[in-house]
Amino acid sequence: MSESLVVCDVAEDLVEKLRKFRFHKETNNAAIIMNIDKDKRLVVLDEELEGISPDELKDELPERQPRFIVYSYKYQHDDGRVSYPLCFIFSSPVGCKPEQQKMYAGSKNKLVQTAELTKVFEIRNTEDLTEEWLHEKLGFFH
């Protein structure tokens, strides 16, 4: 499968929302959860959440359907500094329909480029989305 395969475009209003989200100045965790409207072949907003922990975020994700998440996370570094990295998380649970998985996998790169994100992670089981998992993943980005 080609890396440049684009199955779905990103809805214009979502592009604008992601741009604003990138530069928001909030100091709490926040998430934008996106799904694919398969009839329109568009990545669209599913829901927006403020003040949400990784564990609460995990509970918002469907167990058998893929989702894209852009997550602004308050990250405490080992030296005491605090940053707010934007993470792109592709939730692609085991047990999804193959055509659904292909549609999401084929649209991921376009969405990551559109949102201009560099911290890109994937989970295959929604239960894996924990504070510890996120800290471990972000630890590589010192």
PDB file of C-alpha atoms in Angstrom:
ATOM      1  CA  MET A   1       0.000   0.000   0.000  1.00  0.00           C
ATOM      2  CA  SER A   2       1.420   3.375  -1.009  1.00  0.00           C
ATOM      3  CA  GLU A   3       2.275   5.858   1.728  1.00  0.00           C
ATOM      4  CA  SER A   4       0.638   8.634  -0.298  1.00  0.00           C
ATOM      5  CA  LEU A   5      -2.704   6.836  -0.604  1.00  0.00           C
ATOM      6  CA  VAL A   6      -5.426   9.231   0.494  1.00  0.00           C
ATOM      7  CA  VAL A   7      -8.766   7.610   1.004  1.00  0.00           C
ATOM      8  CA  CYS A   8     -10.574  10.527   2.650  1.00  0.00           C
ATOM      9  CA  ASP A   9     -10.177  14.274   2.689  1.00  0.00           C
ATOM     10  CA  VAL A  10     -10.406  16.377   5.828  1.00  0.00           C
ATOM     11  CA  ALA A  11     -13.574  18.474   6.242  1.00  0.00           C
ATOM     12  CA  GLU A  12     -12.840  22.205   5.848  1.00  0.00           C
ATOM     13  CA  ASP A  13     -14.387  23.141   9.202  1.00  0.00           C
ATOM     14  CA  LEU A  14     -12.260  20.460  10.878  1.00  0.00           C
ATOM     15  CA  VAL A  15      -9.079  21.839   9.255  1.00  0.00           C
ATOM     16  CA  GLU A  16      -9.889  25.234  10.793  1.00  0.00           C
ATOM     17  CA  LYS A  17     -10.716  23.688  14.182  1.00  0.00           C
ATOM     18  CA  LEU A  18      -7.406  21.769  14.208  1.00  0.00           C
ATOM     19  CA  ARG A  19      -5.499  24.937  13.293  1.00  0.00           C
ATOM     20  CA  LYS A  20      -7.082  26.826  16.201  1.00  0.00           C
ATOM     21  CA  PHE A  21      -6.543  23.869  18.542  1.00  0.00           C
ATOM     22  CA  ARG A  22      -2.819  23.860  17.723  1.00  0.00           C
ATOM     23  CA  PHE A  23      -2.470  27.392  19.039  1.00  0.00           C
ATOM     24  CA  HIS A  24      -4.913  27.333  21.926  1.00  0.00           C
ATOM     25  CA  LYS A  25      -3.430  28.590  25.180  1.00  0.00           C
ATOM     26  CA  GLU A  26      -5.344  26.414  27.621  1.00  0.00           C
ATOM     27  CA  THR A  27      -3.358  24.687  30.345  1.00  0.00           C
ATOM     28  CA  ASN A  28      -5.638  21.693  30.738  1.00  0.00           C
ATOM     29  CA  ASN A  29      -5.773  18.487  28.727  1.00  0.00           C
ATOM     30  CA  ALA A  30      -8.060  18.706  25.712  1.00  0.00           C
ATOM     31  CA  ALA A  31      -8.953  16.388  22.851  1.00  0.00           C
ATOM     32  CA  ILE A  32     -10.525  16.442  19.436  1.00  0.00           C
ATOM     33  CA  ILE A  33     -11.897  13.041  18.437  1.00  0.00           C
ATOM     34  CA  MET A  34     -12.504  12.486  14.730  1.00  0.00           C
ATOM     35  CA  ASN A  35     -14.148   9.799  12.672  1.00  0.00           C
ATOM     36  CA  ILE A  36     -14.782   9.167   8.997  1.00  0.00           C
ATOM     37  CA  ASP A  37     -18.058   9.878   7.266  1.00  0.00           C
ATOM     38  CA  LYS A  38     -17.736   6.998   4.813  1.00  0.00           C
ATOM     39  CA  ASP A  39     -20.493   8.240   2.478  1.00  0.00           C
ATOM     40  CA  LYS A  40     -18.814  11.625   2.027  1.00  0.00           C
ATOM     41  CA  ARG A  41     -15.299  10.166   2.360  1.00  0.00           C
ATOM     42  CA  LEU A  42     -14.432  12.919   4.818  1.00  0.00           C
ATOM     43  CA  VAL A  43     -12.685  13.000   8.184  1.00  0.00           C
ATOM     44  CA  VAL A  44     -15.103  14.889  10.439  1.00  0.00           C
ATOM     45  CA  LEU A  45     -15.348  16.021  14.062  1.00  0.00           C
ATOM     46  CA  ASP A  46     -16.812  13.400  16.372  1.00  0.00           C
ATOM     47  CA  GLU A  47     -16.458  15.308  19.649  1.00  0.00           C
ATOM     48  CA  GLU A  48     -14.392  17.916  21.448  1.00  0.00           C
ATOM     49  CA  LEU A  49     -13.431  17.419  25.091  1.00  0.00           C
ATOM     50  CA  GLU A  50     -11.845  19.761  27.648  1.00  0.00           C
ATOM     51  CA  GLY A  51     -10.107  18.863  30.895  1.00  0.00           C
ATOM     52  CA  ILE A  52      -9.936  15.171  30.066  1.00  0.00           C
ATOM     53  CA  SER A  53      -7.379  12.703  31.420  1.00  0.00           C
ATOM     54  CA  PRO A  54      -5.995   9.848  29.282  1.00  0.00           C
ATOM     55  CA  ASP A  55      -8.132   7.408  31.290  1.00  0.00           C
ATOM     56  CA  GLU A  56     -11.290   9.459  30.667  1.00  0.00           C
ATOM     57  CA  LEU A  57     -10.351   9.793  27.000  1.00  0.00           C
ATOM     58  CA  LYS A  58     -10.009   6.017  26.739  1.00  0.00           C
ATOM     59  CA  ASP A  59     -13.615   5.665  27.940  1.00  0.00           C
ATOM     60  CA  GLU A  60     -14.822   7.950  25.126  1.00  0.00           C
ATOM     61  CA  LEU A  61     -13.415   5.702  22.395  1.00  0.00           C
ATOM     62  CA  PRO A  62     -15.464   2.943  20.796  1.00  0.00           C
ATOM     63  CA  GLU A  63     -13.998  -0.505  21.376  1.00  0.00           C
ATOM     64  CA  ARG A  64     -14.589  -1.827  17.861  1.00  0.00           C
ATOM     65  CA  GLN A  65     -14.284   1.272  15.661  1.00  0.00           C
ATOM     66  CA  PRO A  66     -11.229   3.298  14.664  1.00  0.00           C
ATOM     67  CA  ARG A  67     -10.878   6.941  15.690  1.00  0.00           C
ATOM     68  CA  PHE A  68      -8.356   9.725  15.212  1.00  0.00           C
ATOM     69  CA  ILE A  69      -7.526  11.813  18.285  1.00  0.00           C
ATOM     70  CA  VAL A  70      -5.572  15.033  18.604  1.00  0.00           C
ATOM     71  CA  TYR A  71      -4.713  15.382  22.268  1.00  0.00           C
ATOM     72  CA  SER A  72      -3.178  18.368  24.042  1.00  0.00           C
ATOM     73  CA  TYR A  73      -1.583  16.911  27.137  1.00  0.00           C
ATOM     74  CA  LYS A  74       0.014  18.558  30.172  1.00  0.00           C
ATOM     75  CA  TYR A  75       3.377  16.784  30.324  1.00  0.00           C
ATOM     76  CA  GLN A  76       5.597  17.058  33.399  1.00  0.00           C
ATOM     77  CA  HIS A  77       9.242  16.553  32.419  1.00  0.00           C
ATOM     78  CA  ASP A  78      11.724  14.830  34.733  1.00  0.00           C
ATOM     79  CA  ASP A  79      13.454  18.173  35.358  1.00  0.00           C
ATOM     80  CA  GLY A  80      10.206  19.800  36.506  1.00  0.00           C
ATOM     81  CA  ARG A  81       9.428  21.693  33.294  1.00  0.00           C
ATOM     82  CA  VAL A  82       5.886  21.506  31.964  1.00  0.00           C
ATOM     83  CA  SER A  83       4.974  21.376  28.286  1.00  0.00           C
ATOM     84  CA  TYR A  84       1.762  20.805  26.371  1.00  0.00           C
ATOM     85  CA  PRO A  85       2.621  18.510  23.459  1.00  0.00           C
ATOM     86  CA  LEU A  86       0.010  17.866  20.806  1.00  0.00           C
ATOM     87  CA  CYS A  87      -0.253  14.141  20.183  1.00  0.00           C
ATOM     88  CA  PHE A  88      -1.948  12.426  17.288  1.00  0.00           C
ATOM     89  CA  ILE A  89      -3.325   9.073  18.386  1.00  0.00           C
ATOM     90  CA  PHE A  90      -4.741   6.610  15.883  1.00  0.00           C
ATOM     91  CA  SER A  91      -7.018   4.173  17.679  1.00  0.00           C
ATOM     92  CA  SER A  92      -7.433   1.130  15.475  1.00  0.00           C
ATOM     93  CA  PRO A  93      -8.837  -1.585  17.742  1.00  0.00           C
ATOM     94  CA  VAL A  94      -8.467  -5.247  16.933  1.00  0.00           C
ATOM     95  CA  GLY A  95     -11.807  -6.485  15.612  1.00  0.00           C
ATOM     96  CA  CYS A  96     -12.587  -3.509  13.342  1.00  0.00           C
ATOM     97  CA  LYS A  97     -14.050  -4.293   9.940  1.00  0.00           C
ATOM     98  CA  PRO A  98     -11.163  -4.604   7.432  1.00  0.00           C
ATOM     99  CA  GLU A  99     -12.635  -2.034   5.024  1.00  0.00           C
ATOM    100  CA  GLN A 100     -13.038   0.411   7.909  1.00  0.00           C
ATOM    101  CA  GLN A 101      -9.436  -0.162   8.980  1.00  0.00           C
ATOM    102  CA  LYS A 102      -8.186   0.429   5.431  1.00  0.00           C
ATOM    103  CA  MET A 103     -10.183   3.639   5.121  1.00  0.00           C
ATOM    104  CA  TYR A 104      -8.740   5.019   8.367  1.00  0.00           C
ATOM    105  CA  ALA A 105      -5.198   3.778   7.731  1.00  0.00           C
ATOM    106  CA  GLY A 106      -5.258   5.286   4.240  1.00  0.00           C
ATOM    107  CA  SER A 107      -6.449   8.645   5.581  1.00  0.00           C
ATOM    108  CA  LYS A 108      -4.089   8.907   8.566  1.00  0.00           C
ATOM    109  CA  ASN A 109      -1.095  10.470   6.795  1.00  0.00           C
ATOM    110  CA  LYS A 110      -3.188  13.175   5.128  1.00  0.00           C
ATOM    111  CA  LEU A 111      -4.738  14.086   8.486  1.00  0.00           C
ATOM    112  CA  VAL A 112      -1.349  14.142  10.267  1.00  0.00           C
ATOM    113  CA  GLN A 113       0.041  16.434   7.530  1.00  0.00           C
ATOM    114  CA  THR A 114      -3.037  18.669   7.617  1.00  0.00           C
ATOM    115  CA  ALA A 115      -2.814  19.022  11.405  1.00  0.00           C
ATOM    116  CA  GLU A 116       1.002  19.468  11.165  1.00  0.00           C
ATOM    117  CA  LEU A 117       1.694  17.042  13.991  1.00  0.00           C
ATOM    118  CA  THR A 118       4.911  15.144  14.717  1.00  0.00           C
ATOM    119  CA  LYS A 119       4.018  13.068  17.781  1.00  0.00           C
ATOM    120  CA  VAL A 120       2.064  10.277  16.122  1.00  0.00           C
ATOM    121  CA  PHE A 121       1.080   7.166  18.067  1.00  0.00           C
ATOM    122  CA  GLU A 122      -1.132   4.176  17.411  1.00  0.00           C
ATOM    123  CA  ILE A 123      -3.078   1.974  19.783  1.00  0.00           C
ATOM    124  CA  ARG A 124      -4.670  -1.352  18.912  1.00  0.00           C
ATOM    125  CA  ASN A 125      -6.552  -1.688  22.193  1.00  0.00           C
ATOM    126  CA  THR A 126      -8.334   1.280  23.788  1.00  0.00           C
ATOM    127  CA  GLU A 127      -7.326  -0.060  27.237  1.00  0.00           C
ATOM    128  CA  ASP A 128      -3.694   0.802  26.363  1.00  0.00           C
ATOM    129  CA  LEU A 129      -4.452   4.531  26.456  1.00  0.00           C
ATOM    130  CA  THR A 130      -3.189   5.364  29.941  1.00  0.00           C
ATOM    131  CA  GLU A 131      -1.142   8.100  31.570  1.00  0.00           C
ATOM    132  CA  GLU A 132       1.824   5.685  31.794  1.00  0.00           C
ATOM    133  CA  TRP A 133       1.601   4.768  28.104  1.00  0.00           C
ATOM    134  CA  LEU A 134       1.490   8.434  27.077  1.00  0.00           C
ATOM    135  CA  HIS A 135       4.437   9.322  29.344  1.00  0.00           C
ATOM    136  CA  GLU A 136       6.449   6.472  27.878  1.00  0.00           C
ATOM    137  CA  LYS A 137       5.669   7.576  24.304  1.00  0.00           C
ATOM    138  CA  LEU A 138       6.412  11.244  25.026  1.00  0.00           C
ATOM    139  CA  GLY A 139       9.635  10.332  26.802  1.00  0.00           C
ATOM    140  CA  PHE A 140      11.243   9.782  23.387  1.00  0.00           C
ATOM    141  CA  PHE A 141      10.696  13.445  22.465  1.00  0.00           C
ATOM    142  CA  HIS A 142      12.902  15.194  25.065  1.00  0.00           C
TER     143      HIS A 142
END
